């Protein structure tokens, strides 16, 4: 699984930095998901260093970090580079939104005044077909239905996240949403259930999605 990110327009990031009066920057570039999406990694780091230096920013330090979203990794980075973190007025992260919040949490005790900015937009958690082709196949609903739907997710594959078969907008196996360019998720589910000899599951009545389960402030905490 990869957290899929895309690059924010450079101007947008530069405007935010200017608006926050940032001058000395510590760059953190995600070496895992964002590296794969070409929005981080070594290449992204070099690109952003060049852009920012040209704009007159001082780069106090810049590094690729695996798992920016893992507080333990970021805590190690901050410990090892304490003087540079102290000198920088802001951290710029080439990562997903998890990375930003991970850094803020790690810095919160010793450096609560440091600002953290992000160069990427976070799109979705994605399945990778190959570099440059990523697909949303799960929205982390918290109540996985794949065992009943032939392993195809109705929440992400059906444009309306319907739970009980295709709507009236399906024409020749295609979905009305997006002008009939994409396959109807429920037709895919039907075909797959047929393929594995479980069409009996197709007519099973399912309750509407309980979105309260996938709402805000979710957490998994082992007790
Ligand atoms: S039903 Fe779909 S969105 Fe929910 S957990 Fe399973 S794959 Fe993810
Ligand atoms: S046509 Fe199919 S995929 Fe599109 S909204 Fe209706 S059921 Fe969902």
Short mmCIF file of N, CA, C and O in Angstrom, two decimals, residues 113-170:
data_model
loop_
_atom_site.label_atom_id
_atom_site.label_comp_id
_atom_site.label_asym_id
_atom_site.label_seq_id
_atom_site.Cartn_x
_atom_site.Cartn_y
_atom_site.Cartn_z
N UNK A 113 7.19 25.70 18.72
CA UNK A 113 7.06 26.91 17.88
C UNK A 113 7.42 26.68 16.42
O UNK A 113 7.13 27.51 15.55
N UNK A 114 8.05 25.52 16.12
CA UNK A 114 8.48 25.28 14.73
C UNK A 114 7.26 25.05 13.84
O UNK A 114 6.32 24.35 14.22
N UNK A 115 7.33 25.61 12.66
CA UNK A 115 6.23 25.41 11.71
C UNK A 115 6.61 24.32 10.71
O UNK A 115 7.78 24.18 10.36
N UNK A 116 5.62 23.57 10.28
CA UNK A 116 5.86 22.47 9.34
C UNK A 116 4.98 22.68 8.11
O UNK A 116 3.77 22.87 8.23
N UNK A 117 5.61 22.67 6.95
CA UNK A 117 4.88 22.88 5.69
C UNK A 117 5.08 21.69 4.76
O UNK A 117 6.08 21.00 4.84
N UNK A 118 4.12 21.50 3.89
CA UNK A 118 4.16 20.32 3.02
C UNK A 118 4.14 20.74 1.55
O UNK A 118 3.50 21.71 1.18
N UNK A 119 4.87 20.00 0.72
CA UNK A 119 4.95 20.32 -0.71
C UNK A 119 3.97 19.50 -1.55
O UNK A 119 3.88 19.71 -2.76
N UNK A 120 3.28 18.56 -0.91
CA UNK A 120 2.44 17.61 -1.68
C UNK A 120 0.97 17.69 -1.30
O UNK A 120 0.63 18.08 -0.17
N UNK A 121 0.14 17.24 -2.21
CA UNK A 121 -1.26 16.97 -1.89
C UNK A 121 -1.41 15.47 -1.69
O UNK A 121 -0.87 14.68 -2.47
N UNK A 122 -2.13 15.08 -0.66
CA UNK A 122 -2.36 13.66 -0.41
C UNK A 122 -3.65 13.24 -1.12
O UNK A 122 -4.69 13.87 -0.91
N UNK A 123 -3.56 12.23 -1.95
CA UNK A 123 -4.73 11.87 -2.76
C UNK A 123 -5.53 10.72 -2.13
O UNK A 123 -6.70 10.86 -1.86
N UNK A 124 -4.89 9.59 -1.94
CA UNK A 124 -5.58 8.42 -1.38
C UNK A 124 -4.56 7.33 -1.09
O UNK A 124 -3.40 7.44 -1.49
N UNK A 125 -5.02 6.29 -0.37
CA UNK A 125 -4.11 5.15 -0.23
C UNK A 125 -4.35 4.27 -1.44
O UNK A 125 -5.50 3.99 -1.81
N UNK A 126 -3.29 3.90 -2.10
CA UNK A 126 -3.47 3.34 -3.43
C UNK A 126 -2.81 2.01 -3.68
O UNK A 126 -1.83 1.64 -3.03
N UNK A 127 -3.38 1.34 -4.66
CA UNK A 127 -2.77 0.12 -5.17
C UNK A 127 -1.88 0.55 -6.34
O UNK A 127 -2.28 1.38 -7.16
N UNK A 128 -0.69 -0.03 -6.40
CA UNK A 128 0.25 0.36 -7.45
C UNK A 128 0.24 -0.67 -8.56
O UNK A 128 0.49 -1.85 -8.31
N UNK A 129 -0.03 -0.23 -9.77
CA UNK A 129 0.08 -1.13 -10.92
C UNK A 129 1.51 -1.03 -11.45
O UNK A 129 2.18 -2.02 -11.66
N UNK A 130 1.92 0.18 -11.67
CA UNK A 130 3.31 0.48 -11.99
C UNK A 130 3.51 1.96 -11.71
O UNK A 130 2.54 2.66 -11.39
N UNK A 131 4.76 2.43 -11.80
CA UNK A 131 5.01 3.82 -11.46
C UNK A 131 4.18 4.72 -12.37
O UNK A 131 4.18 4.58 -13.58
N UNK A 132 3.44 5.60 -11.72
CA UNK A 132 2.59 6.52 -12.49
C UNK A 132 1.18 6.00 -12.69
O UNK A 132 0.35 6.70 -13.26
N UNK A 133 0.91 4.78 -12.23
CA UNK A 133 -0.47 4.26 -12.32
C UNK A 133 -0.87 3.71 -10.95
O UNK A 133 -0.49 2.59 -10.58
N UNK A 134 -1.62 4.55 -10.24
CA UNK A 134 -2.04 4.23 -8.88
C UNK A 134 -3.57 4.28 -8.82
O UNK A 134 -4.18 5.16 -9.42
N UNK A 135 -4.16 3.37 -8.08
CA UNK A 135 -5.62 3.30 -8.05
C UNK A 135 -6.14 3.24 -6.62
O UNK A 135 -5.60 2.49 -5.80
N UNK A 136 -7.19 4.00 -6.37
CA UNK A 136 -7.83 3.93 -5.05
C UNK A 136 -8.71 2.68 -5.03
O UNK A 136 -9.67 2.58 -5.80
N UNK A 137 -8.39 1.75 -4.19
CA UNK A 137 -9.17 0.52 -4.11
C UNK A 137 -9.69 0.26 -2.70
O UNK A 137 -10.33 -0.76 -2.45
N UNK A 138 -9.36 1.16 -1.78
CA UNK A 138 -9.84 1.00 -0.39
C UNK A 138 -9.89 2.37 0.25
O UNK A 138 -8.99 3.18 0.05
N UNK A 139 -10.97 2.62 0.99
CA UNK A 139 -11.05 3.89 1.72
C UNK A 139 -10.99 3.67 3.22
O UNK A 139 -11.35 4.55 4.00
N UNK A 140 -10.56 2.48 3.60
CA UNK A 140 -10.44 2.21 5.03
C UNK A 140 -11.74 2.42 5.77
O UNK A 140 -11.80 3.16 6.75
N UNK A 141 -12.80 1.76 5.31
CA UNK A 141 -14.13 2.01 5.90
C UNK A 141 -14.27 1.43 7.30
O UNK A 141 -15.17 1.79 8.03
N UNK A 142 -13.39 0.52 7.66
CA UNK A 142 -13.45 -0.03 9.00
C UNK A 142 -14.37 -1.23 9.13
O UNK A 142 -14.55 -1.76 10.24
N UNK A 143 -15.00 -1.66 8.05
CA UNK A 143 -15.88 -2.82 8.11
C UNK A 143 -15.82 -3.51 6.74
O UNK A 143 -16.75 -3.44 5.94
N UNK A 144 -14.70 -4.17 6.49
CA UNK A 144 -14.38 -4.64 5.14
C UNK A 144 -15.37 -5.67 4.60
O UNK A 144 -15.72 -6.64 5.28
N UNK A 145 -15.81 -5.42 3.39
CA UNK A 145 -16.83 -6.27 2.75
C UNK A 145 -16.27 -7.21 1.71
O UNK A 145 -17.02 -7.93 1.04
N UNK A 146 -14.96 -7.18 1.52
CA UNK A 146 -14.38 -7.90 0.38
C UNK A 146 -14.69 -9.39 0.39
O UNK A 146 -14.76 -10.02 -0.67
N UNK A 147 -14.87 -9.98 1.57
CA UNK A 147 -15.15 -11.41 1.62
C UNK A 147 -16.51 -11.75 1.02
O UNK A 147 -16.79 -12.89 0.67
N UNK A 148 -17.36 -10.73 0.90
CA UNK A 148 -18.70 -10.96 0.34
C UNK A 148 -18.85 -10.45 -1.08
O UNK A 148 -19.90 -10.62 -1.70
N UNK A 149 -17.86 -9.75 -1.57
CA UNK A 149 -18.01 -9.09 -2.87
C UNK A 149 -16.94 -9.56 -3.86
O UNK A 149 -16.58 -8.83 -4.79
N UNK A 150 -16.47 -10.75 -3.64
CA UNK A 150 -15.49 -11.31 -4.57
C UNK A 150 -14.16 -10.58 -4.56
O UNK A 150 -13.41 -10.64 -5.53
N UNK A 151 -13.90 -9.86 -3.47
CA UNK A 151 -12.62 -9.17 -3.36
C UNK A 151 -12.58 -7.84 -4.10
O UNK A 151 -11.52 -7.25 -4.25
N UNK A 152 -13.74 -7.37 -4.55
CA UNK A 152 -13.78 -6.06 -5.22
C UNK A 152 -14.55 -5.11 -4.30
O UNK A 152 -15.66 -5.42 -3.85
N UNK A 153 -13.96 -3.96 -4.05
CA UNK A 153 -14.52 -3.05 -3.04
C UNK A 153 -15.65 -2.20 -3.63
O UNK A 153 -15.40 -1.39 -4.53
N UNK A 154 -16.88 -2.34 -3.13
CA UNK A 154 -17.97 -1.52 -3.67
C UNK A 154 -17.83 -0.06 -3.28
O UNK A 154 -18.34 0.82 -3.98
N UNK A 155 -17.16 0.20 -2.20
CA UNK A 155 -17.08 1.59 -1.72
C UNK A 155 -16.21 2.44 -2.64
O UNK A 155 -16.51 3.59 -2.91
N UNK A 156 -15.14 1.83 -3.17
CA UNK A 156 -14.26 2.61 -4.05
C UNK A 156 -14.52 2.34 -5.52
O UNK A 156 -14.22 3.16 -6.38
N UNK A 157 -15.05 1.15 -5.83
CA UNK A 157 -15.21 0.80 -7.25
C UNK A 157 -16.55 1.26 -7.80
O UNK A 157 -16.69 1.53 -8.99
N UNK A 158 -17.54 1.38 -6.93
CA UNK A 158 -18.82 1.97 -7.34
C UNK A 158 -18.73 3.48 -7.05
O UNK A 158 -18.41 3.89 -5.94
N UNK A 159 -19.03 4.27 -8.06
CA UNK A 159 -18.90 5.73 -7.93
C UNK A 159 -19.80 6.30 -6.84
O UNK A 159 -19.55 7.39 -6.33
N UNK A 160 -20.88 5.57 -6.50
CA UNK A 160 -21.79 6.08 -5.47
C UNK A 160 -21.69 5.27 -4.18
O UNK A 160 -22.52 5.42 -3.29
N UNK A 161 -20.70 4.40 -4.12
CA UNK A 161 -20.50 3.54 -2.95
C UNK A 161 -21.79 2.80 -2.58
O UNK A 161 -22.15 2.70 -1.40
N UNK A 162 -22.49 2.31 -3.58
CA UNK A 162 -23.73 1.57 -3.32
C UNK A 162 -23.41 0.20 -2.74
O UNK A 162 -22.34 -0.36 -2.99
N UNK A 163 -24.38 -0.34 -2.00
CA UNK A 163 -24.11 -1.59 -1.30
C UNK A 163 -24.85 -2.79 -1.87
O UNK A 163 -24.59 -3.93 -1.51
N UNK A 164 -25.84 -2.54 -2.74
CA UNK A 164 -26.71 -3.64 -3.15
C UNK A 164 -26.93 -3.70 -4.66
O UNK A 164 -28.06 -3.67 -5.13
N UNK A 165 -25.88 -3.75 -5.38
CA UNK A 165 -26.02 -3.91 -6.82
C UNK A 165 -26.08 -2.60 -7.58
O UNK A 165 -26.13 -1.52 -6.98
N UNK A 166 -26.09 -2.69 -8.90
CA UNK A 166 -25.96 -1.50 -9.73
C UNK A 166 -27.18 -0.59 -9.69
O UNK A 166 -28.31 -1.05 -9.50
N UNK A 167 -26.93 0.69 -9.90
CA UNK A 167 -28.02 1.66 -9.98
C UNK A 167 -28.51 1.73 -11.43
O UNK A 167 -27.96 1.06 -12.31
N UNK A 168 -29.49 2.60 -11.66
CA UNK A 168 -30.05 2.72 -13.00
C UNK A 168 -29.12 3.42 -13.98
O UNK A 168 -29.43 3.54 -15.17
N UNK A 169 -27.99 3.88 -13.49
CA UNK A 169 -27.08 4.62 -14.37
C UNK A 169 -26.08 3.73 -15.07
O UNK A 169 -25.20 4.23 -15.78
N UNK A 170 -26.23 2.42 -14.89
CA UNK A 170 -25.29 1.51 -15.55
C UNK A 170 -25.77 1.22 -16.98
O UNK A 170 -26.94 0.87 -17.19
#
